[in-house]
Structure formats: structure tokens, C-alpha cells
Short mmCIF file of C-alpha atoms in Angstrom, two decimals:
data_model
loop_
_atom_site.label_atom_id
_atom_site.label_comp_id
_atom_site.label_asym_id
_atom_site.label_seq_id
_atom_site.Cartn_x
_atom_site.Cartn_y
_atom_site.Cartn_z
CA MET A 1 266.84 175.49 110.83
CA SER A 2 268.34 172.45 109.21
CA ASP A 3 270.58 172.65 106.18
CA ALA A 4 269.64 169.09 105.19
CA ARG A 5 269.38 168.59 101.45
CA LEU A 6 267.79 165.83 99.44
CA PRO A 7 270.30 163.98 97.30
CA ASP A 8 269.85 164.34 93.52
CA ALA A 9 269.37 160.55 93.32
CA ILE A 10 266.04 160.86 95.19
CA ARG A 11 264.34 162.86 92.44
CA PRO A 12 263.58 159.89 90.10
CA VAL A 13 262.15 157.96 93.04
CA MET A 14 259.80 160.85 93.90
CA GLN A 15 258.69 161.14 90.28
CA ASN A 16 257.78 157.47 89.85
CA GLY A 17 255.22 157.28 92.66
CA THR A 18 257.17 155.05 95.03
CA PRO A 19 255.59 155.26 98.51
CA ALA A 20 257.65 157.10 101.12
CA ILE A 21 257.96 156.62 104.86
CA LEU A 22 257.42 159.80 106.85
CA VAL A 23 258.73 160.03 110.41
CA THR A 24 257.58 162.92 112.60
CA CYS A 25 257.86 163.85 116.26
CA SER A 26 255.45 165.76 118.42
CA ALA A 27 256.59 168.87 120.26
CA ALA A 28 257.12 166.55 123.27
CA GLY A 29 259.41 164.28 121.20
CA VAL A 30 256.98 161.36 120.72
CA PRO A 31 257.75 159.75 117.32
CA ASN A 32 255.23 158.67 114.70
CA THR A 33 255.81 156.83 111.40
CA THR A 34 253.44 156.58 108.44
CA ILE A 35 253.56 155.57 104.78
CA ILE A 36 252.86 158.38 102.31
CA SER A 37 251.68 157.21 98.90
CA GLN A 38 252.19 160.56 97.18
CA ALA A 39 255.35 162.61 97.73
CA TYR A 40 256.67 165.04 95.12
CA TYR A 41 260.15 166.51 94.77
CA VAL A 42 259.98 170.33 94.83
CA ASP A 43 263.63 171.26 95.30
CA ALA A 44 266.71 170.13 97.22
CA THR A 45 265.18 171.06 100.59
CA HIS A 46 261.44 170.46 100.08
CA LEU A 47 258.99 167.70 99.24
CA ALA A 48 255.30 168.26 98.64
CA LEU A 49 253.02 165.68 100.25
CA SER A 50 249.41 164.83 99.56
CA PHE A 51 247.07 165.74 102.40
CA GLN A 52 246.39 162.15 103.46
CA PHE A 53 247.76 162.31 106.96
CA PHE A 54 246.36 160.63 109.97
CA ASN A 55 245.48 163.03 112.79
CA LYS A 56 248.65 162.35 114.81
CA THR A 57 250.93 162.92 111.81
CA ILE A 58 249.37 166.22 110.76
CA ARG A 59 249.41 167.42 114.38
CA ASN A 60 253.11 166.51 114.61
CA VAL A 61 253.95 168.31 111.35
CA ARG A 62 252.18 171.43 112.58
CA GLU A 63 253.99 171.30 115.96
CA ASN A 64 257.38 170.35 114.51
CA PRO A 65 257.73 170.84 110.72
CA ARG A 66 260.98 168.90 110.51
CA ALA A 67 260.39 165.37 109.29
CA ASN A 68 262.50 162.48 107.99
#
């Protein structure tokens, strides 16, 4: 597991509706990038995302839940 933490400075950005870029990788290591229009700060290690994913992105998140 990663001990990555979101910086405190990111919270206002998440609260104002600024689109986010989500980068995922499949279990085989194939990358995928998409723009997420709704991302919400939950705590220092979690964001909540709207369920608007394209098929490849949701498959990647299910195979490998670590995303950047």
C-alpha cells in the first residue's frame, strides 16, 4: 500500500469543481488518462469520484486501485 497523501493545498481545488486528470494503469501496466469533471476531497488519502468513467478507466481502477 502507498502512504501517499494529498497536500492540504489541494482541498480548495477539489471543492471548487476544477476538473482533474486521472491516470490509471491496467494490471498489465498499460496507462490510461482521462479528465474527471467531479472529484471530491474525502481525506488526506482519498478522493471521491463521480461514476463517469469510460470502460477502460473503470476496468483499470478495478484491476489496480492506485491512481494519480
